[in-house]
Amino acid sequence: MRRAFYLYRMWWLTLGHRLRHDLGRELSILTASCVMFATFFYVFNDFLNVQVAEIALNMRHAFARTLAIVVLLICTAAGAFYVRKQAARSVMQMAAQLGESDNTLRTYRYLHAGTLLSAWHGGAWYLILRWLEPWPVLSLVVAEGGMLIITFILPEISKSQEGQGLEPKTKQRQVARAQTKISVLTQWRLQQILSRSRLSRIFLALSVGFLTLVALAAARSAPPFVAATAGLAAGYCTAATLCVQMASDLKHAWLERGVGVTHDEFIRAYHYTGGILGLLVGCSVAIAYLVGIGAGSVSPTMEATILTAAKVLAVAAVPAVTAPCLLLQIDGRRLAVNLLLILIVSLFIGTAVFAHWLGVLLIPLLIGAAGPSQAGRFYRA
């Protein structure tokens, strides 16, 4: 027990040393993250507890209950991820290699997992009970028990599938087809996203689910903004794969820097990758909308159908197209920070594009303004 507490204390000291030796960078990331989270929280709180509550309390309760479930699922997945990530390396791995007893390792793991899960689950329950809606004690206990069960039965993300190189034959074919360095970098990232990263495939599966909602909304003659919202969600899930890939790439950034990849080439490859993914998801959303219109009982005019399909396509493509100019604004390694940043920007620009076609001009304006602010950060990552 004493040695387990010693390892637990060592884990806290590693966090303290990380802050002490990189204080400026960590403080800047913390400040930017707090500003972004506070902005998102203020906007959403005003939307839920003011705007929606004035329309109908039943709608507000339905939104709150749905959001509470989403928050619990996100925090459960995040807690499980960090518990497994820390257990697979750092202090516990060192102690195991040095021959610590199983009882010591088991006790340390309970202390470590309890700390991380208390932070994630406690934060989720505070947010729900303080800002969303009160839960009965029995429901809270049952939900927390389910979260703990899910935490320890979730399959561990296989690290062997992420960050690995292509097979020799595939690599030879890729080099033979590639004409430029940018095409090689782009093809590499597309293959990583589509077939190598399990987390990216989960986001792509969620994107396919939202495509189904687009077709369903069109088939039931729902207002166009419903299909556009589902399309934006599909585009956001697709753009999330770029966040996952960026976090993975920066762990091995020294390799690309060592072979002469510049910051501009690195970012340009991400722009090409985002453009391809945005075009794919946008066309998929437009096709799903047209299929839904064809299967529905009400057939709008051809002009209105084409116009709405084009707007839905543009809205769905916004997240993936704008994501590359945002991935290094704060810290590309912080997946949660980039996911929230892209969500805020996608909601703003996607709404503008759906409201009027002139909103499309915001995309090049954003890329032109955000690009210089992250110049050279590939070398400092």
Short mmCIF file of C-alpha atoms in Angstrom, two decimals:
data_model
loop_
_atom_site.label_atom_id
_atom_site.label_comp_id
_atom_site.label_asym_id
_atom_site.label_seq_id
_atom_site.Cartn_x
_atom_site.Cartn_y
_atom_site.Cartn_z
CA MET A 1 0.00 0.00 0.00
CA ARG A 2 2.80 2.42 0.90
CA ARG A 3 4.60 1.85 -2.41
CA ALA A 4 1.32 2.32 -4.30
CA PHE A 5 0.87 5.72 -2.65
CA TYR A 6 4.48 6.53 -3.54
CA LEU A 7 3.71 5.79 -7.22
CA TYR A 8 0.53 7.85 -6.95
CA ARG A 9 2.54 10.77 -5.55
CA MET A 10 5.07 10.35 -8.35
CA TRP A 11 2.26 10.65 -10.91
CA TRP A 12 1.20 13.99 -9.42
CA LEU A 13 4.81 15.13 -9.43
CA THR A 14 5.10 14.37 -13.15
CA LEU A 15 2.18 16.74 -13.78
CA GLY A 16 3.85 19.38 -11.66
CA HIS A 17 7.17 19.04 -13.47
CA ARG A 18 5.41 19.32 -16.79
CA LEU A 19 3.87 22.62 -15.73
CA ARG A 20 7.09 23.92 -14.21
CA HIS A 21 9.25 23.23 -17.26
CA ASP A 22 6.68 24.41 -19.84
CA LEU A 23 4.75 26.98 -17.83
CA GLY A 24 4.41 29.67 -20.51
CA ARG A 25 3.03 27.32 -23.13
CA GLU A 26 0.66 25.61 -20.71
CA LEU A 27 -0.66 28.93 -19.38
CA SER A 28 -1.29 30.25 -22.91
CA ILE A 29 -3.13 27.05 -23.84
CA LEU A 30 -5.14 27.17 -20.60
CA THR A 31 -6.11 30.82 -21.15
CA ALA A 32 -7.17 30.27 -24.77
CA SER A 33 -9.09 27.12 -23.84
CA CYS A 34 -10.91 28.82 -20.97
CA VAL A 35 -11.94 31.74 -23.21
CA MET A 36 -13.21 29.35 -25.87
CA PHE A 37 -15.09 27.12 -23.42
CA ALA A 38 -16.61 30.14 -21.68
CA THR A 39 -17.80 31.57 -25.00
CA PHE A 40 -19.38 28.28 -25.99
CA PHE A 41 -20.98 27.85 -22.57
CA TYR A 42 -22.41 31.39 -22.57
CA VAL A 43 -23.93 31.00 -26.04
CA PHE A 44 -25.40 27.59 -25.32
CA ASN A 45 -26.71 28.57 -21.88
CA ASP A 46 -28.44 31.60 -23.39
CA PHE A 47 -29.92 29.41 -26.13
CA LEU A 48 -31.19 26.71 -23.76
CA ASN A 49 -32.20 28.53 -20.60
CA VAL A 50 -33.42 31.79 -22.17
CA GLN A 51 -34.42 31.45 -25.81
CA VAL A 52 -35.83 27.90 -25.78
CA ALA A 53 -37.35 28.29 -22.30
CA GLU A 54 -39.34 31.29 -23.53
CA ILE A 55 -40.79 29.22 -26.36
CA ALA A 56 -41.82 26.09 -24.42
CA LEU A 57 -40.66 24.55 -21.17
CA ASN A 58 -41.30 21.04 -22.50
CA MET A 59 -38.92 21.71 -25.38
CA ARG A 60 -36.35 23.06 -22.94
CA HIS A 61 -36.60 19.91 -20.78
CA ALA A 62 -36.29 17.69 -23.87
CA PHE A 63 -33.17 19.58 -24.99
CA ALA A 64 -31.71 19.43 -21.50
CA ARG A 65 -32.29 15.70 -21.12
CA THR A 66 -30.77 14.96 -24.54
CA LEU A 67 -27.77 17.17 -23.81
CA ALA A 68 -27.31 15.55 -20.39
CA ILE A 69 -27.11 12.12 -22.02
CA VAL A 70 -24.62 13.42 -24.60
CA VAL A 71 -22.45 14.98 -21.86
CA LEU A 72 -22.46 11.72 -19.89
CA LEU A 73 -21.47 9.70 -22.95
CA ILE A 74 -18.66 12.12 -23.85
CA CYS A 75 -17.27 12.20 -20.31
CA THR A 76 -17.54 8.42 -20.01
CA ALA A 77 -15.57 7.91 -23.23
CA ALA A 78 -13.02 10.58 -22.26
CA GLY A 79 -12.53 9.12 -18.79
CA ALA A 80 -12.07 5.62 -20.18
CA PHE A 81 -9.61 6.88 -22.78
CA TYR A 82 -7.40 8.70 -20.29
CA VAL A 83 -7.50 5.86 -17.77
CA ARG A 84 -6.27 3.39 -20.40
CA LYS A 85 -3.82 5.86 -21.91
CA GLN A 86 -2.12 6.59 -18.59
CA ALA A 87 -2.22 2.94 -17.53
CA ALA A 88 -0.45 1.90 -20.72
CA ARG A 89 2.52 4.21 -20.21
CA SER A 90 4.15 6.58 -17.75
CA VAL A 91 4.41 5.65 -14.06
CA MET A 92 2.55 2.35 -14.16
CA GLN A 93 4.53 1.04 -17.11
CA MET A 94 7.80 2.07 -15.46
CA ALA A 95 6.81 0.38 -12.19
CA ALA A 96 5.83 -2.82 -13.99
CA GLN A 97 9.14 -2.94 -15.86
CA LEU A 98 11.02 -2.43 -12.60
CA GLY A 99 9.30 -5.47 -11.09
CA GLU A 100 6.73 -4.00 -8.71
CA SER A 101 4.29 -6.52 -7.27
CA ASP A 102 0.85 -7.03 -8.77
CA ASN A 103 -0.83 -5.81 -5.59
CA THR A 104 1.09 -2.53 -5.69
CA LEU A 105 0.27 -1.99 -9.36
CA ARG A 106 -3.38 -2.86 -8.79
CA THR A 107 -3.69 -0.43 -5.88
CA TYR A 108 -1.99 2.34 -7.84
CA ARG A 109 -4.30 1.72 -10.78
CA TYR A 110 -7.36 2.04 -8.53
CA LEU A 111 -6.05 5.32 -7.10
CA HIS A 112 -5.13 6.68 -10.52
CA ALA A 113 -8.36 5.60 -12.21
CA GLY A 114 -10.44 6.90 -9.30
CA THR A 115 -8.81 10.33 -9.58
CA LEU A 116 -9.35 10.63 -13.33
CA LEU A 117 -12.91 9.30 -13.25
CA SER A 118 -13.80 11.56 -10.33
CA ALA A 119 -12.64 14.55 -12.35
CA TRP A 120 -14.48 13.61 -15.55
CA HIS A 121 -17.66 12.16 -14.03
CA GLY A 122 -17.79 14.80 -11.29
CA GLY A 123 -17.50 17.57 -13.86
CA ALA A 124 -20.27 16.01 -15.95
CA TRP A 125 -22.65 15.71 -12.98
CA TYR A 126 -21.89 19.25 -11.82
CA LEU A 127 -22.71 20.60 -15.27
CA ILE A 128 -25.92 18.59 -15.49
CA LEU A 129 -27.24 19.24 -11.99
CA ARG A 130 -26.20 22.90 -11.90
CA TRP A 131 -27.15 24.07 -15.40
CA LEU A 132 -29.34 21.47 -17.13
CA GLU A 133 -31.79 19.65 -14.89
CA PRO A 134 -31.93 17.86 -11.51
CA TRP A 135 -31.82 14.07 -11.57
CA PRO A 136 -33.42 11.78 -8.98
CA VAL A 137 -30.90 10.08 -6.73
CA LEU A 138 -31.83 6.62 -8.01
CA SER A 139 -31.39 7.67 -11.65
CA LEU A 140 -28.07 9.29 -10.80
CA VAL A 141 -26.77 6.14 -9.08
CA VAL A 142 -27.94 3.89 -11.93
CA ALA A 143 -26.39 6.20 -14.56
CA GLU A 144 -23.09 6.42 -12.69
CA GLY A 145 -23.00 2.64 -12.32
CA GLY A 146 -23.59 2.27 -16.05
CA MET A 147 -20.81 4.77 -16.78
CA LEU A 148 -18.37 2.81 -14.63
CA ILE A 149 -19.34 -0.46 -16.29
CA ILE A 150 -18.89 1.04 -19.76
CA THR A 151 -15.54 2.53 -18.71
CA PHE A 152 -14.02 -0.84 -17.90
CA ILE A 153 -15.52 -2.83 -20.79
CA LEU A 154 -14.75 -0.39 -23.63
CA PRO A 155 -12.23 -1.95 -25.99
CA GLU A 156 -8.85 -0.35 -25.82
CA ILE A 157 -7.88 1.61 -28.90
CA SER A 158 -5.20 -0.41 -30.57
CA LYS A 159 -2.07 1.68 -30.78
CA SER A 160 -0.66 -0.73 -33.27
CA GLN A 161 -3.21 0.54 -35.79
CA GLU A 162 -2.29 4.20 -35.32
CA GLY A 163 0.93 5.76 -36.42
CA GLN A 164 2.13 2.71 -38.33
CA GLY A 165 3.60 2.91 -41.76
CA LEU A 166 2.09 1.42 -44.86
CA GLU A 167 3.06 -2.03 -45.99
CA PRO A 168 6.07 -2.06 -48.32
CA LYS A 169 4.02 -2.88 -51.42
CA THR A 170 1.47 -0.19 -50.67
CA LYS A 171 4.24 2.32 -50.00
CA GLN A 172 5.90 1.46 -53.32
CA ARG A 173 2.61 1.89 -55.19
CA GLN A 174 1.97 5.19 -53.44
CA VAL A 175 5.41 6.60 -54.30
CA ALA A 176 5.03 5.43 -57.87
CA ARG A 177 1.70 7.24 -58.25
CA ALA A 178 2.68 10.40 -56.39
CA GLN A 179 3.90 13.33 -58.43
CA THR A 180 4.62 15.80 -55.64
CA LYS A 181 5.46 15.83 -51.97
CA ILE A 182 2.04 17.33 -51.19
CA SER A 183 0.23 14.45 -52.90
CA VAL A 184 2.21 11.93 -50.85
CA LEU A 185 1.39 13.75 -47.61
CA THR A 186 -2.28 14.01 -48.57
CA GLN A 187 -2.62 10.36 -49.61
CA TRP A 188 -0.92 9.27 -46.40
CA ARG A 189 -3.37 11.20 -44.23
CA LEU A 190 -6.39 10.05 -46.17
CA GLN A 191 -5.33 6.43 -45.78
CA GLN A 192 -4.68 6.93 -42.07
CA ILE A 193 -8.13 8.47 -41.58
CA LEU A 194 -10.08 6.01 -43.69
CA SER A 195 -8.42 2.72 -42.80
CA ARG A 196 -5.88 3.02 -39.99
CA SER A 197 -7.30 5.06 -37.11
CA ARG A 198 -10.10 3.38 -35.18
CA LEU A 199 -11.21 6.65 -33.58
CA SER A 200 -11.47 8.28 -37.02
CA ARG A 201 -13.60 5.40 -38.23
CA ILE A 202 -15.93 5.90 -35.26
CA PHE A 203 -16.40 9.55 -36.25
CA LEU A 204 -17.02 8.52 -39.87
CA ALA A 205 -19.65 6.02 -38.69
CA LEU A 206 -21.38 8.82 -36.78
CA SER A 207 -21.28 10.89 -39.94
CA VAL A 208 -23.06 8.12 -41.83
CA GLY A 209 -25.72 8.10 -39.11
CA PHE A 210 -26.38 11.80 -39.66
CA LEU A 211 -26.65 11.16 -43.40
CA THR A 212 -29.58 8.90 -42.57
CA LEU A 213 -31.18 11.74 -40.62
CA VAL A 214 -30.77 14.02 -43.66
CA ALA A 215 -32.64 11.55 -45.86
CA LEU A 216 -35.30 11.03 -43.18
CA ALA A 217 -35.85 14.78 -42.78
CA ALA A 218 -36.22 15.19 -46.55
CA ALA A 219 -38.58 12.23 -46.83
CA ARG A 220 -40.87 13.62 -44.10
CA SER A 221 -40.90 17.10 -45.66
CA ALA A 222 -39.25 18.70 -42.64
CA PRO A 223 -38.13 22.34 -42.93
CA PRO A 224 -34.86 22.69 -44.86
CA PHE A 225 -32.93 23.80 -41.77
CA VAL A 226 -33.50 20.36 -40.23
CA ALA A 227 -31.68 18.65 -43.11
CA ALA A 228 -29.03 21.38 -43.03
CA THR A 229 -28.47 20.84 -39.30
CA ALA A 230 -28.08 17.08 -39.78
CA GLY A 231 -25.76 17.76 -42.73
CA LEU A 232 -23.67 20.12 -40.61
CA ALA A 233 -23.43 17.43 -37.93
CA ALA A 234 -22.26 14.92 -40.56
CA GLY A 235 -19.66 17.40 -41.78
CA TYR A 236 -18.50 18.10 -38.24
CA CYS A 237 -18.00 14.39 -37.51
CA THR A 238 -15.96 14.15 -40.70
CA ALA A 239 -13.88 17.17 -39.73
CA ALA A 240 -13.26 15.59 -36.32
CA THR A 241 -11.11 12.99 -38.08
CA LEU A 242 -8.71 15.79 -39.03
CA CYS A 243 -8.37 16.66 -35.32
CA VAL A 244 -7.60 13.03 -34.54
CA GLN A 245 -5.03 12.86 -37.34
CA MET A 246 -3.37 16.11 -36.28
CA ALA A 247 -3.00 14.89 -32.70
CA SER A 248 -1.43 11.69 -34.02
CA ASP A 249 0.86 13.47 -36.51
CA LEU A 250 2.31 15.85 -33.94
CA LYS A 251 3.54 12.93 -31.84
CA HIS A 252 5.88 12.07 -34.70
CA ALA A 253 6.38 15.54 -36.19
CA TRP A 254 10.14 15.17 -35.88
CA LEU A 255 10.07 12.55 -38.64
CA GLU A 256 8.47 14.81 -41.24
CA ARG A 257 10.60 17.75 -40.17
CA GLY A 258 13.65 15.54 -40.53
CA VAL A 259 12.87 14.69 -44.16
CA GLY A 260 12.38 18.34 -45.10
CA VAL A 261 8.62 18.89 -44.80
CA THR A 262 8.02 22.60 -44.24
CA HIS A 263 5.19 24.19 -42.27
CA ASP A 264 3.51 25.40 -45.46
CA GLU A 265 3.64 21.93 -47.02
CA PHE A 266 2.29 20.36 -43.85
CA ILE A 267 -0.67 22.76 -43.67
CA ARG A 268 -1.29 22.58 -47.42
CA ALA A 269 -1.56 18.79 -47.19
CA TYR A 270 -4.19 19.24 -44.48
CA HIS A 271 -6.07 21.75 -46.64
CA TYR A 272 -6.13 19.26 -49.51
CA THR A 273 -7.21 16.48 -47.17
CA GLY A 274 -9.94 18.66 -45.66
CA GLY A 275 -11.09 19.75 -49.11
CA ILE A 276 -11.40 16.13 -50.28
CA LEU A 277 -13.25 15.07 -47.14
CA GLY A 278 -15.50 18.16 -47.32
CA LEU A 279 -16.36 17.43 -50.95
CA LEU A 280 -17.11 13.78 -50.16
CA VAL A 281 -19.34 14.50 -47.18
CA GLY A 282 -21.03 17.41 -48.95
CA CYS A 283 -21.89 15.32 -52.01
CA SER A 284 -23.04 12.47 -49.77
CA VAL A 285 -25.34 14.80 -47.83
CA ALA A 286 -26.78 16.26 -51.06
CA ILE A 287 -27.38 12.76 -52.47
CA ALA A 288 -29.03 11.68 -49.20
CA TYR A 289 -31.28 14.73 -49.35
CA LEU A 290 -32.29 14.06 -52.97
CA VAL A 291 -32.94 10.38 -52.17
CA GLY A 292 -35.13 11.44 -49.26
CA ILE A 293 -37.05 13.87 -51.46
CA GLY A 294 -37.62 11.12 -54.01
CA ALA A 295 -38.89 8.73 -51.35
CA GLY A 296 -41.19 11.32 -49.73
CA SER A 297 -44.86 11.83 -50.41
CA VAL A 298 -44.50 15.56 -51.14
CA SER A 299 -42.40 16.62 -54.13
CA PRO A 300 -41.30 20.29 -54.11
CA THR A 301 -40.41 22.10 -57.29
CA MET A 302 -37.20 21.15 -59.06
CA GLU A 303 -35.69 24.60 -58.53
CA ALA A 304 -36.36 24.57 -54.78
CA THR A 305 -35.01 21.01 -54.46
CA ILE A 306 -31.75 21.78 -56.27
CA LEU A 307 -31.25 25.03 -54.34
CA THR A 308 -31.78 23.34 -50.98
CA ALA A 309 -29.54 20.40 -51.92
CA ALA A 310 -26.78 22.83 -52.94
CA LYS A 311 -27.08 24.73 -49.65
CA VAL A 312 -27.04 21.53 -47.64
CA LEU A 313 -23.93 20.43 -49.56
CA ALA A 314 -22.17 23.74 -48.83
CA VAL A 315 -23.12 23.67 -45.13
CA ALA A 316 -21.90 20.09 -44.72
CA ALA A 317 -18.55 20.88 -46.36
CA VAL A 318 -17.84 23.89 -44.10
CA PRO A 319 -16.31 22.06 -41.08
CA ALA A 320 -13.79 19.98 -43.03
CA VAL A 321 -12.78 22.88 -45.31
CA THR A 322 -12.21 25.33 -42.44
CA ALA A 323 -10.67 22.88 -39.95
CA PRO A 324 -7.05 22.94 -41.27
CA CYS A 325 -6.66 26.65 -40.51
CA LEU A 326 -7.76 26.06 -36.89
CA LEU A 327 -5.91 22.90 -35.89
CA LEU A 328 -2.73 24.67 -34.73
CA GLN A 329 -4.33 27.82 -33.31
CA ILE A 330 -4.10 26.58 -29.70
CA ASP A 331 -2.49 23.15 -29.50
CA GLY A 332 -2.90 20.45 -32.11
CA ARG A 333 -2.28 17.73 -29.53
CA ARG A 334 -5.34 18.72 -27.48
CA LEU A 335 -8.11 16.81 -29.23
CA ALA A 336 -10.96 18.16 -27.07
CA VAL A 337 -9.86 21.77 -27.57
CA ASN A 338 -9.76 21.45 -31.36
CA LEU A 339 -13.09 19.65 -31.45
CA LEU A 340 -14.80 22.46 -29.57
CA LEU A 341 -13.04 25.18 -31.58
CA ILE A 342 -14.13 23.65 -34.88
CA LEU A 343 -17.66 23.20 -33.52
CA ILE A 344 -17.96 26.91 -32.67
CA VAL A 345 -16.59 28.06 -36.02
CA SER A 346 -18.68 25.53 -37.96
CA LEU A 347 -21.90 26.65 -36.25
CA PHE A 348 -21.16 30.29 -37.05
CA ILE A 349 -20.10 29.87 -40.68
CA GLY A 350 -22.56 27.05 -41.42
CA THR A 351 -25.46 29.18 -40.20
CA ALA A 352 -24.25 32.12 -42.31
CA VAL A 353 -23.97 29.95 -45.43
CA PHE A 354 -27.45 28.53 -44.92
CA ALA A 355 -28.89 32.00 -44.35
CA HIS A 356 -27.37 33.49 -47.51
CA TRP A 357 -24.95 32.42 -50.20
CA LEU A 358 -22.70 35.38 -49.39
CA GLY A 359 -21.81 33.48 -46.23
CA VAL A 360 -19.51 31.34 -48.38
CA LEU A 361 -17.17 34.34 -48.55
CA LEU A 362 -16.48 33.86 -44.84
CA ILE A 363 -14.53 30.68 -45.64
CA PRO A 364 -11.67 32.31 -47.61
CA LEU A 365 -11.71 35.23 -45.17
CA LEU A 366 -11.26 32.84 -42.25
CA ILE A 367 -8.50 30.89 -43.99
CA GLY A 368 -6.69 34.08 -44.95
CA ALA A 369 -6.95 35.55 -41.45
CA ALA A 370 -6.26 32.39 -39.43
CA GLY A 371 -3.41 31.07 -41.56
CA PRO A 372 -0.75 33.66 -40.58
CA SER A 373 -1.58 33.32 -36.86
CA GLN A 374 -0.47 29.67 -36.85
CA ALA A 375 2.53 30.14 -39.15
CA GLY A 376 5.57 28.14 -38.10
CA ARG A 377 3.80 26.24 -35.32
CA PHE A 378 4.53 22.93 -37.02
CA TYR A 379 8.18 23.44 -36.01
CA ARG A 380 7.27 24.41 -32.44
CA ALA A 381 4.77 21.60 -31.91
#
